[in-house]
Short mmCIF file of the C-alpha atoms (twelve columns), coordinates in Angstrom:
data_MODEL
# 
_entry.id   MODEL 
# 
loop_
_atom_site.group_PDB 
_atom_site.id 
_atom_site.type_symbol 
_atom_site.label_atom_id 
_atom_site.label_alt_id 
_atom_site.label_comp_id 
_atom_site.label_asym_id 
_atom_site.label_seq_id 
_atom_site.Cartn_x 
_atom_site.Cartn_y 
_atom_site.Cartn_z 
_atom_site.pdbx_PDB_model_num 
ATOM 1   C CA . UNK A 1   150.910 114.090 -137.606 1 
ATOM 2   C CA . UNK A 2   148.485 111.424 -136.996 1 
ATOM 3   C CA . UNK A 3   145.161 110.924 -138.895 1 
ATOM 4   C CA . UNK A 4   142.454 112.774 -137.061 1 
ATOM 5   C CA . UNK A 5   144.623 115.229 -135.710 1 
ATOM 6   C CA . UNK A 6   143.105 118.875 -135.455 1 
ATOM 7   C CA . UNK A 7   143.419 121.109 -138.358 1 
ATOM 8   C CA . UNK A 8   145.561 124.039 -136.508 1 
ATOM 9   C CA . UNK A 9   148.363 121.167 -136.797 1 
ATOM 10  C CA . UNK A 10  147.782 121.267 -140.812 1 
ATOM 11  C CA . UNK A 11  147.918 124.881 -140.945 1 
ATOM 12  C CA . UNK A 12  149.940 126.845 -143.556 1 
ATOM 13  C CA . UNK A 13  152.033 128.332 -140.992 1 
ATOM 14  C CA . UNK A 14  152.335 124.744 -139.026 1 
ATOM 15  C CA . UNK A 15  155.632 123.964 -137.564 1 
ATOM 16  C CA . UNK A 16  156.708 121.406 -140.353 1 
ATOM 17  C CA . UNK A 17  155.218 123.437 -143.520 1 
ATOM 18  C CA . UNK A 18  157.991 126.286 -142.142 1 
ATOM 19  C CA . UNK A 19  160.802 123.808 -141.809 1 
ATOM 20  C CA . UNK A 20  160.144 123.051 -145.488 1 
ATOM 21  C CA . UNK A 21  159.837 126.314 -146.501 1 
ATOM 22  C CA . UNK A 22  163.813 127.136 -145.102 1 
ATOM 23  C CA . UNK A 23  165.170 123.947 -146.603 1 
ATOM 24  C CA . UNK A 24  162.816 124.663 -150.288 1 
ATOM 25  C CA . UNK A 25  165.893 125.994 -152.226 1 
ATOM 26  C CA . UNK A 26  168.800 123.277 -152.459 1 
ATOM 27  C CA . UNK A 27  171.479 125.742 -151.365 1 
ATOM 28  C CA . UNK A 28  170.163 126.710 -147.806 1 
ATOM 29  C CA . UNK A 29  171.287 123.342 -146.395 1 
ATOM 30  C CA . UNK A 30  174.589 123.123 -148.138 1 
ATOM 31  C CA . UNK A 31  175.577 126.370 -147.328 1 
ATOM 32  C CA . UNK A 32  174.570 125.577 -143.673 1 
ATOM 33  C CA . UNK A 33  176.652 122.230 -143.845 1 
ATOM 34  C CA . UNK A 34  179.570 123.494 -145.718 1 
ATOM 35  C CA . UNK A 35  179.873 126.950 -143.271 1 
ATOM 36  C CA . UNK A 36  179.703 124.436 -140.063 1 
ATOM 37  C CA . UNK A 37  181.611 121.813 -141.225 1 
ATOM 38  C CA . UNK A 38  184.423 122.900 -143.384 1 
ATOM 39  C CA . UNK A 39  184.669 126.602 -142.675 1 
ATOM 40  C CA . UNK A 40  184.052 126.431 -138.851 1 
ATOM 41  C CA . UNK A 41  180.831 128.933 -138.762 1 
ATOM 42  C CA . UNK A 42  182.860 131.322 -140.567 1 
ATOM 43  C CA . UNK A 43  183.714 131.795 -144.388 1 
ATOM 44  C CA . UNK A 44  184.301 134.940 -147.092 1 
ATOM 45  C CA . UNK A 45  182.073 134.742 -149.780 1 
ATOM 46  C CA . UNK A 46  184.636 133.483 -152.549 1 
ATOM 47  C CA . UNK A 47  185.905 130.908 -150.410 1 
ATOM 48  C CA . UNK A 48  181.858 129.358 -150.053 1 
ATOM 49  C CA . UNK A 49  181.390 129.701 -153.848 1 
ATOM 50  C CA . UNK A 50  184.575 127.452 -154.139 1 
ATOM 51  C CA . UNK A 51  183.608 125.109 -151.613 1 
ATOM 52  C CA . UNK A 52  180.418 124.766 -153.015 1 
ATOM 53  C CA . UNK A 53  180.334 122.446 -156.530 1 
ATOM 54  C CA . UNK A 54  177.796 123.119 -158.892 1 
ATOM 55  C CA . UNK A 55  176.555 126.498 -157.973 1 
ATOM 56  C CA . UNK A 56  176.723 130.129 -159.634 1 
ATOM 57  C CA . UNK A 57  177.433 132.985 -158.272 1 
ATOM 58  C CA . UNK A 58  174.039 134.363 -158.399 1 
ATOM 59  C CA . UNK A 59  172.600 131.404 -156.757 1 
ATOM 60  C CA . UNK A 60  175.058 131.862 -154.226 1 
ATOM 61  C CA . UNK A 61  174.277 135.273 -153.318 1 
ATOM 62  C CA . UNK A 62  170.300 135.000 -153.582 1 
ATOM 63  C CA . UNK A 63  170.948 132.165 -151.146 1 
ATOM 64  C CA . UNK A 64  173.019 134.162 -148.711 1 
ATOM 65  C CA . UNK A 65  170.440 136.848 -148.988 1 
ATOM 66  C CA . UNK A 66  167.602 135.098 -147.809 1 
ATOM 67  C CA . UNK A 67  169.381 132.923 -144.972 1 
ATOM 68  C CA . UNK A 68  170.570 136.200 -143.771 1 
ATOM 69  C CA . UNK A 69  166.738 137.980 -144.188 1 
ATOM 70  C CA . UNK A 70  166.129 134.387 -141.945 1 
ATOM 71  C CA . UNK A 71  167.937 135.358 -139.194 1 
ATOM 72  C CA . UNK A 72  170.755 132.201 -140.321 1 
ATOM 73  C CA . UNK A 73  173.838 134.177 -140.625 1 
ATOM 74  C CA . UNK A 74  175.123 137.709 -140.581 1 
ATOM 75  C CA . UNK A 75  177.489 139.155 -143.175 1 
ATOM 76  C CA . UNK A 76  180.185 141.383 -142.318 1 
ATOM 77  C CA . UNK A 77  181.728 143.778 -144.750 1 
ATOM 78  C CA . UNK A 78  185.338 144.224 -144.157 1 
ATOM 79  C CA . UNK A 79  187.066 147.324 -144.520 1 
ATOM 80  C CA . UNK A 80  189.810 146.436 -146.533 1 
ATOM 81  C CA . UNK A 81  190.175 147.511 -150.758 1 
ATOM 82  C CA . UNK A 82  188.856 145.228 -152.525 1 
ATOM 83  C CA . UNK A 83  186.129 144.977 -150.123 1 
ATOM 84  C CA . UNK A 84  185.658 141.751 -148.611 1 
ATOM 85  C CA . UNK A 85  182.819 140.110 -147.151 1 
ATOM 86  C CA . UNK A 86  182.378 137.495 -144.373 1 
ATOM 87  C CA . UNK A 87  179.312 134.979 -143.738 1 
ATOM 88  C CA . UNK A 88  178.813 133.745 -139.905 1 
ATOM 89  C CA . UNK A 89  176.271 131.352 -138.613 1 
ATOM 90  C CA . UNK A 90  174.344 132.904 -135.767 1 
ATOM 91  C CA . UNK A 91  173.334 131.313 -133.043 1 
ATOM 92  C CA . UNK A 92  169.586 130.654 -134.880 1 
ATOM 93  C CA . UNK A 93  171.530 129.441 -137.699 1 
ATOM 94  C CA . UNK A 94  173.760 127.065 -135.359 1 
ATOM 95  C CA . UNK A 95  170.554 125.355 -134.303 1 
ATOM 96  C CA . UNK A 96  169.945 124.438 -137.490 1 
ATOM 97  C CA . UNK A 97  173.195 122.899 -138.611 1 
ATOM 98  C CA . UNK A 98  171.673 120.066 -136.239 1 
ATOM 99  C CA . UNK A 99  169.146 118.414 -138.228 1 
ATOM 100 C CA . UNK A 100 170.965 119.345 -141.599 1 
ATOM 101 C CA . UNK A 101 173.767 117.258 -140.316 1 
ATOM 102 C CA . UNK A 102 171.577 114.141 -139.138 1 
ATOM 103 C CA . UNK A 103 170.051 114.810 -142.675 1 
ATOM 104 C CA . UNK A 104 173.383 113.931 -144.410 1 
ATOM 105 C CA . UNK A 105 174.300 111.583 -142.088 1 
ATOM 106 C CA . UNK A 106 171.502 109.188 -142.807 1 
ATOM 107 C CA . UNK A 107 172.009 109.901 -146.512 1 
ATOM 108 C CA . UNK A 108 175.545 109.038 -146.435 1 
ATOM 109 C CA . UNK A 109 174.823 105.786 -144.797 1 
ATOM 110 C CA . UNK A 110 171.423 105.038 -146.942 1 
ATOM 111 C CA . UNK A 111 173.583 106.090 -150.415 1 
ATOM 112 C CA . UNK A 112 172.212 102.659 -151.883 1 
ATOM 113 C CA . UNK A 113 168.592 103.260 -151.279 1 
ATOM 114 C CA . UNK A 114 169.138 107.004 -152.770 1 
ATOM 115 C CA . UNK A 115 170.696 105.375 -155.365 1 
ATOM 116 C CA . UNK A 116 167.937 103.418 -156.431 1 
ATOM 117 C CA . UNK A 117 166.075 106.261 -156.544 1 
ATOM 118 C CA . UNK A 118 164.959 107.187 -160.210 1 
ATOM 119 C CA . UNK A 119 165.978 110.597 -161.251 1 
ATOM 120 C CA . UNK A 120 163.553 113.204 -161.368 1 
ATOM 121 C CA . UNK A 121 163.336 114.891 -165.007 1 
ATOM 122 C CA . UNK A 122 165.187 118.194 -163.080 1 
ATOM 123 C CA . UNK A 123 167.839 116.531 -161.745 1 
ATOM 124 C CA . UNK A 124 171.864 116.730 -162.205 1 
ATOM 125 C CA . UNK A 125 172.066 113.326 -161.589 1 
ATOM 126 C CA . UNK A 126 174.242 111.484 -164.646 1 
ATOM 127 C CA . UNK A 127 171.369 109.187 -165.537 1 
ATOM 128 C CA . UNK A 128 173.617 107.108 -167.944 1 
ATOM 129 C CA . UNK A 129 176.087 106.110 -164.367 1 
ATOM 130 C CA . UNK A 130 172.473 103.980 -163.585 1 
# 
């Protein structure tokens, strides 16, 4: 947004505040990425916690949870003993894939300028491999 712009564009409920908002946990692009990408659209539950390096369980579900209150994918409960569940990507959720993938992309060919990136005190990030 340009300076000078109206304030309806600065809203809290502006177009780019709500694209933060979805992408304000860590998980809900991952998950996004690693359903398209690696899992076709498609994935039981235990099979995305695998996938997925680094997070818990919990996080996990908490994160399904609220992409599926989003609209982002659809769970499926399978009739079988022991239950088993199934995340898809809906077609909402398919739209989004787009930008998380041009996301990684330019990460994965920028890696030196994320790597001089300090660390923020939160971060994962082995600070000793700088």
């Amino acid at each position: 947004m340009k300076p000078g712009t109206p304030d309806q564009e600065w809203r809290e409920d502006c177009a780019p505040r709500r694209v933060l908002e979805l992408f304000s946990t860590k998980w809900t692009s991952m998950v996004l990425h690693t359903l398209h990408v690696r899992h076709g659209g498609t994935v039981r539950t235990g099979v995305l916690l695998r996938s997925l390096p680094g997070i818990s369980k919990k996080m996990l579900t908490q994160t399904l949870r609220e992409m599926e209150e989003s609209g982002l994918l659809t769970r499926h409960e399978q009739g079988t003993v022991p239950p088993a569940v199934e995340y898809r990507l809906t077609e909402l959720g398919q739209r989004f894939v787009e930008p998380v993938e041009k996301l990684y992309e330019w990460g994965r060919a920028n890696a030196d300028a994320l790597d001089s990136l300090r660390p923020r005190r939160s971060s994962r990030r082995d600070k000793q491999a700088l």
